[in-house]
Backbone as JSON Lines, residues from 0, in Angstrom:
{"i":0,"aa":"X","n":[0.85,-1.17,0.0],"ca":[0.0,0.0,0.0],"c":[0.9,1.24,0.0]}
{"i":1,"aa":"X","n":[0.57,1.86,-1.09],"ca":[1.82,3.39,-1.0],"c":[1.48,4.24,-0.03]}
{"i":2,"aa":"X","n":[2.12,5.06,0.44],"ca":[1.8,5.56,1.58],"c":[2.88,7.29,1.6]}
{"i":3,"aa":"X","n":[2.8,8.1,2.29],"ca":[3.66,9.32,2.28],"c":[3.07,9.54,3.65]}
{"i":4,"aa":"X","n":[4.55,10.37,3.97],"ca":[4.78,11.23,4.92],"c":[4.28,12.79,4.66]}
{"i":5,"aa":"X","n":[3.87,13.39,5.67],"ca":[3.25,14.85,5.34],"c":[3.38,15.65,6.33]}
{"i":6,"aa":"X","n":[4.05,16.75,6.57],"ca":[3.74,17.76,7.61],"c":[2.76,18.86,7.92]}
{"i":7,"aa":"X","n":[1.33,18.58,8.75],"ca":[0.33,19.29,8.75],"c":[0.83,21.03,8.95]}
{"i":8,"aa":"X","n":[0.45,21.39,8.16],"ca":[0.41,23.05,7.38],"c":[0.23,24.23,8.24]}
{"i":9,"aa":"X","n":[-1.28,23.45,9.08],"ca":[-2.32,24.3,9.31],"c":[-2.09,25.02,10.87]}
{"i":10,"aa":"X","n":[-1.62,25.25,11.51],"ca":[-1.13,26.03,12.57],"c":[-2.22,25.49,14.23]}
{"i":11,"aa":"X","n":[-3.51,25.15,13.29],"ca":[-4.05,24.03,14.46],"c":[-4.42,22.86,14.34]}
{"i":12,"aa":"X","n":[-3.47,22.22,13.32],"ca":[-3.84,21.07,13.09],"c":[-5.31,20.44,12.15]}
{"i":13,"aa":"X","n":[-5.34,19.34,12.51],"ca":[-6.65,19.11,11.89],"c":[-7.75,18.95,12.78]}
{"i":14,"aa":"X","n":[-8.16,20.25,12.94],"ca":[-9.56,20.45,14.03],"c":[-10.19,21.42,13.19]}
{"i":15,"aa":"X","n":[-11.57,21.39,13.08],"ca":[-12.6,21.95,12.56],"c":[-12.05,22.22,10.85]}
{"i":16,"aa":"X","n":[-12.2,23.79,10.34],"ca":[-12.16,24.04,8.82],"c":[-10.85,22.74,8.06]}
{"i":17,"aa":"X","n":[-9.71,22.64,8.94],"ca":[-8.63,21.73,7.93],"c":[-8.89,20.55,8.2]}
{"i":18,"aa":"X","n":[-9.95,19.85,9.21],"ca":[-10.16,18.66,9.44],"c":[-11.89,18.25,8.33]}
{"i":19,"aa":"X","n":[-12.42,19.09,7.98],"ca":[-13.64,19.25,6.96],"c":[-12.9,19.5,5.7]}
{"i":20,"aa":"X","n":[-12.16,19.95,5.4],"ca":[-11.65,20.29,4.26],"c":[-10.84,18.75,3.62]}
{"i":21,"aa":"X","n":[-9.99,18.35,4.76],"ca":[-9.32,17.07,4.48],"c":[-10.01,15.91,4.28]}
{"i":22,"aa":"X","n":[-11.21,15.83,4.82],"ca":[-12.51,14.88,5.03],"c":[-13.14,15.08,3.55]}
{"i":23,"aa":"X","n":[-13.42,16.24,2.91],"ca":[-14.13,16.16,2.13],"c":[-13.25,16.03,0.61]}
{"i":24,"aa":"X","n":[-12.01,16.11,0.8],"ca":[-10.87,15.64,-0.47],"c":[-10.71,14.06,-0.78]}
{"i":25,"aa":"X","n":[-10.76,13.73,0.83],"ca":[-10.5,12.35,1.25],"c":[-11.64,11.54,0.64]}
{"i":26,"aa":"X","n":[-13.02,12.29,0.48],"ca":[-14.3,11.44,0.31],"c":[-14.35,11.45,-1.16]}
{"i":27,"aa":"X","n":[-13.67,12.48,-2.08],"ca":[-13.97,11.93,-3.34],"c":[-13.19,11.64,-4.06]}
{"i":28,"aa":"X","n":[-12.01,10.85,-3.17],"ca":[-10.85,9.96,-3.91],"c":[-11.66,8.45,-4.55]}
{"i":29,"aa":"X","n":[-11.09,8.4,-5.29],"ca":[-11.65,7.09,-5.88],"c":[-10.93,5.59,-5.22]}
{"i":30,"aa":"X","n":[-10.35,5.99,-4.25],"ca":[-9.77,4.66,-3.62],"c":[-9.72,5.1,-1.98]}
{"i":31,"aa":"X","n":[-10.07,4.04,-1.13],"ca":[-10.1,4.5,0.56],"c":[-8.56,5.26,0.64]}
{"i":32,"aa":"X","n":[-8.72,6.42,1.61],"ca":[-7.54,6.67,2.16],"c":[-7.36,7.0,3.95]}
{"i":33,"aa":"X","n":[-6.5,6.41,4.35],"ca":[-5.95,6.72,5.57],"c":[-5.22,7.29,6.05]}
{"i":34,"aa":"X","n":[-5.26,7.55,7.2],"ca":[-4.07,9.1,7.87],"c":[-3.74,8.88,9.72]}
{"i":35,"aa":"X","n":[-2.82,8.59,9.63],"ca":[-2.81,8.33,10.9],"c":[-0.99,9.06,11.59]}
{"i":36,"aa":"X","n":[-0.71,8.87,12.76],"ca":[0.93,8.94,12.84],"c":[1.87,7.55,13.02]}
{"i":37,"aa":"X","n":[2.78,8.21,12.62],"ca":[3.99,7.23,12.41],"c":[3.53,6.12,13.66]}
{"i":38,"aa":"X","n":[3.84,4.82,13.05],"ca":[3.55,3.71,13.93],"c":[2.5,3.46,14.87]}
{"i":39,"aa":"X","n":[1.26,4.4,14.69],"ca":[-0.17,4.49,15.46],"c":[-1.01,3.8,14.5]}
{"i":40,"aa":"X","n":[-2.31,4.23,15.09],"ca":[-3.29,3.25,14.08],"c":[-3.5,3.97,13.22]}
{"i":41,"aa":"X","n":[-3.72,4.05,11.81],"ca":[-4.65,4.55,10.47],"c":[-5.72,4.48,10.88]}
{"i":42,"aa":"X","n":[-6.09,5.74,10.9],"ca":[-7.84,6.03,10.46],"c":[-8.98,6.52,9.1]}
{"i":43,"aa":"X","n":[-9.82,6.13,8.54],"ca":[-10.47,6.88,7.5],"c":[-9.98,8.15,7.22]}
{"i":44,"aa":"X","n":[-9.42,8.54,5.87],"ca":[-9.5,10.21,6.35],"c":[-10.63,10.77,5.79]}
{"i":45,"aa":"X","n":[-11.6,10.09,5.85],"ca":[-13.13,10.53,4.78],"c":[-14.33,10.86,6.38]}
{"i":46,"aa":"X","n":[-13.5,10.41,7.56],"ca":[-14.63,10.49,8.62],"c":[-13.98,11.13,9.8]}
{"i":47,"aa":"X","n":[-15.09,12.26,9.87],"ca":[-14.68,13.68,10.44],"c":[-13.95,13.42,11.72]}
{"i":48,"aa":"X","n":[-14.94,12.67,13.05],"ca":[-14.89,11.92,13.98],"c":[-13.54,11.34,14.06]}
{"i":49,"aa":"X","n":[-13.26,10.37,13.36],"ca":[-11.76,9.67,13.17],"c":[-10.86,10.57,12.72]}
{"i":50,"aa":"X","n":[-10.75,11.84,11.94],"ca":[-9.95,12.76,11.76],"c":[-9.41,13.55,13.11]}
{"i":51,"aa":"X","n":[-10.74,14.25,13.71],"ca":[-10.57,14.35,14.67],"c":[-9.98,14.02,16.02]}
{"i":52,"aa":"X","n":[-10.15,12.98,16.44],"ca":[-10.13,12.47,17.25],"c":[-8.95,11.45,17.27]}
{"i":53,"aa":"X","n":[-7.8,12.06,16.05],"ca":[-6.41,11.92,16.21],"c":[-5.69,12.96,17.13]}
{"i":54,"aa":"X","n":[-6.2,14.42,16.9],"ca":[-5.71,15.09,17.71],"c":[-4.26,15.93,17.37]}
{"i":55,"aa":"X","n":[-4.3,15.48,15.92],"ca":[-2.85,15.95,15.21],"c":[-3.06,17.51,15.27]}
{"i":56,"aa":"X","n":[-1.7,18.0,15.92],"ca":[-1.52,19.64,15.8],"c":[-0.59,19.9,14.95]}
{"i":57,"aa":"X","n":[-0.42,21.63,14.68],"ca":[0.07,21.98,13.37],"c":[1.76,21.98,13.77]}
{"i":58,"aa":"X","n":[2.31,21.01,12.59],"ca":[3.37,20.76,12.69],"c":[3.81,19.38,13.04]}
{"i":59,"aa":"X","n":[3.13,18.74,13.25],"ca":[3.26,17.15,13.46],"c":[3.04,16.91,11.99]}
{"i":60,"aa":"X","n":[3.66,15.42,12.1],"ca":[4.22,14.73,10.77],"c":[2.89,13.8,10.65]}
{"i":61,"aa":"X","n":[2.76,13.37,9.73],"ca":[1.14,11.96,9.63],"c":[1.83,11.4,8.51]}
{"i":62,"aa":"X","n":[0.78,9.97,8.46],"ca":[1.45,9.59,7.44],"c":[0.0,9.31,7.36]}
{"i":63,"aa":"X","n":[-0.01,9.18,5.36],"ca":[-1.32,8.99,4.94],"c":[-0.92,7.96,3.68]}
{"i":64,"aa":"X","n":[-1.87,7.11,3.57],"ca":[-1.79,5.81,2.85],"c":[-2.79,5.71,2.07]}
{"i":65,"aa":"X","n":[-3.28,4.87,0.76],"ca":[-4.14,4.96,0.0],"c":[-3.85,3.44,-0.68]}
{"i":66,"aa":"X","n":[-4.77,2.59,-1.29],"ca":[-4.74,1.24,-1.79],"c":[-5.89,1.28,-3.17]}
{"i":67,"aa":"X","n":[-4.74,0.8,-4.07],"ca":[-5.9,0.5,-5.43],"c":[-5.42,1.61,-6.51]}
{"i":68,"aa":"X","n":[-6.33,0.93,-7.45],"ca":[-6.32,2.13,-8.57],"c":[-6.07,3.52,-8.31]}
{"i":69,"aa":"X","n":[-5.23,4.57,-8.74],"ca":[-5.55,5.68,-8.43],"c":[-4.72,5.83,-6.8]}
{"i":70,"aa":"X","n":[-3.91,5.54,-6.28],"ca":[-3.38,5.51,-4.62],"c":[-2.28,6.89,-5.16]}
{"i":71,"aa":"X","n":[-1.29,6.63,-5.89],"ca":[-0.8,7.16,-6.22],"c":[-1.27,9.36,-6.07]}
{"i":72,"aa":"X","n":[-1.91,8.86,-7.23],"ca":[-2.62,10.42,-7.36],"c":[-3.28,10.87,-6.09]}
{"i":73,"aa":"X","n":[-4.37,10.22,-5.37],"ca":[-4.57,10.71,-4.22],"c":[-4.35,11.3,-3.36]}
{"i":74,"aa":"X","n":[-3.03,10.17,-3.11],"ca":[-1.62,10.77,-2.18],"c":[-1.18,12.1,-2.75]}
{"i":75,"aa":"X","n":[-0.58,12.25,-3.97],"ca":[-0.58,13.85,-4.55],"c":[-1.55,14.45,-3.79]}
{"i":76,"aa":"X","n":[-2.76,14.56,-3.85],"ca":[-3.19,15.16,-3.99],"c":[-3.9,15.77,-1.93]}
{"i":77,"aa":"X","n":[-4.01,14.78,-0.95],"ca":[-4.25,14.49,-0.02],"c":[-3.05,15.14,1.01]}
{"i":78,"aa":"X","n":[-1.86,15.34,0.23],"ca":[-0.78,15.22,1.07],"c":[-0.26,17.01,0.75]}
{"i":79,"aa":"X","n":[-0.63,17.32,-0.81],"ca":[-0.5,18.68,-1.11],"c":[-1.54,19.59,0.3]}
{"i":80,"aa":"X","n":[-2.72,18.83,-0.25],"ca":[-3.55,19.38,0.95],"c":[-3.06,20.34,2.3]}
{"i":81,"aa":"X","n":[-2.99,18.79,2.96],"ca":[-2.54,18.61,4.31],"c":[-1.02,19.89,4.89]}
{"i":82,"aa":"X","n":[-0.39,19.42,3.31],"ca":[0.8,20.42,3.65],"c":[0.75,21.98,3.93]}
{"i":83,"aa":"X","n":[-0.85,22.58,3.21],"ca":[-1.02,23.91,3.54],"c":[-1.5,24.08,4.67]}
{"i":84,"aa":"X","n":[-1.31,25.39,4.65],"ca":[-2.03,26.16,6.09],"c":[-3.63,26.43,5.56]}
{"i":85,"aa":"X","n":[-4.5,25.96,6.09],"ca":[-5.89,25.79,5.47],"c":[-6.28,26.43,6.64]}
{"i":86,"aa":"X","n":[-6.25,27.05,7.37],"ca":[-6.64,28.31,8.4],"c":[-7.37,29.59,7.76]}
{"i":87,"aa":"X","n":[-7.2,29.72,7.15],"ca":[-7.75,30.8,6.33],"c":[-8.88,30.96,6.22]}
C-alpha cells in the first residue's frame, strides 16, 4: 500500500475548517484513504470523527496511505492538501 509522509500546514492542526476540508478531499478519492501517525493506528480520512479524534496539531508529521487504482494520485493530492495552512 503506498503511503507518504506529510507535515500538517495548518497552525491548528486538523480540528474543525482543515479537518472538513481534508474529510471532504479524502471522500472523493476514488480509492479509501488513511491518515494516521507514524507507527499508530490509520484512520479513515473521509470520517470527520476519526480525523478528529487523532488530535494531530500543526506541525506534526502523519502519514497517509491509499490502496488500489488511483493511490498514487490521491496521495498527490491528499498530502499537497494537508501540507497547507488551510486556516484561512
Amino acid at each position: 500500500m503506498p503511503s507518504a509522509r506529510v507535515v500538517v500546514g495548518s497552525k491548528v492542526g486538523l480540528h474543525a475548517r482543515p479537518a472538513r476540508l481534508l474529510v471532504e478531499a479524502a471522500g472523493k478519492q476514488a480509492v479509501p484513504v488513511l491518515i494516521g501517525r507514524d507507527g499508530g493506528k490509520a484512520v479513515p480520512a473521509d470520517s470527520i470523527l476519526a480525523v478528529m479524534a487523532l488530535g494531530v496539531g500543526g506541525g506534526e508529521e502523519v502519514v497517509v496511505s491509499a490502496d488500489g487504482e488511483g493511490a498514487e494520485a490521491a496521495l498527490t493530492e491528499i498530502t499537497a492538501l494537508l501540507a497547507e495552512d488551510l486556516d484561512a
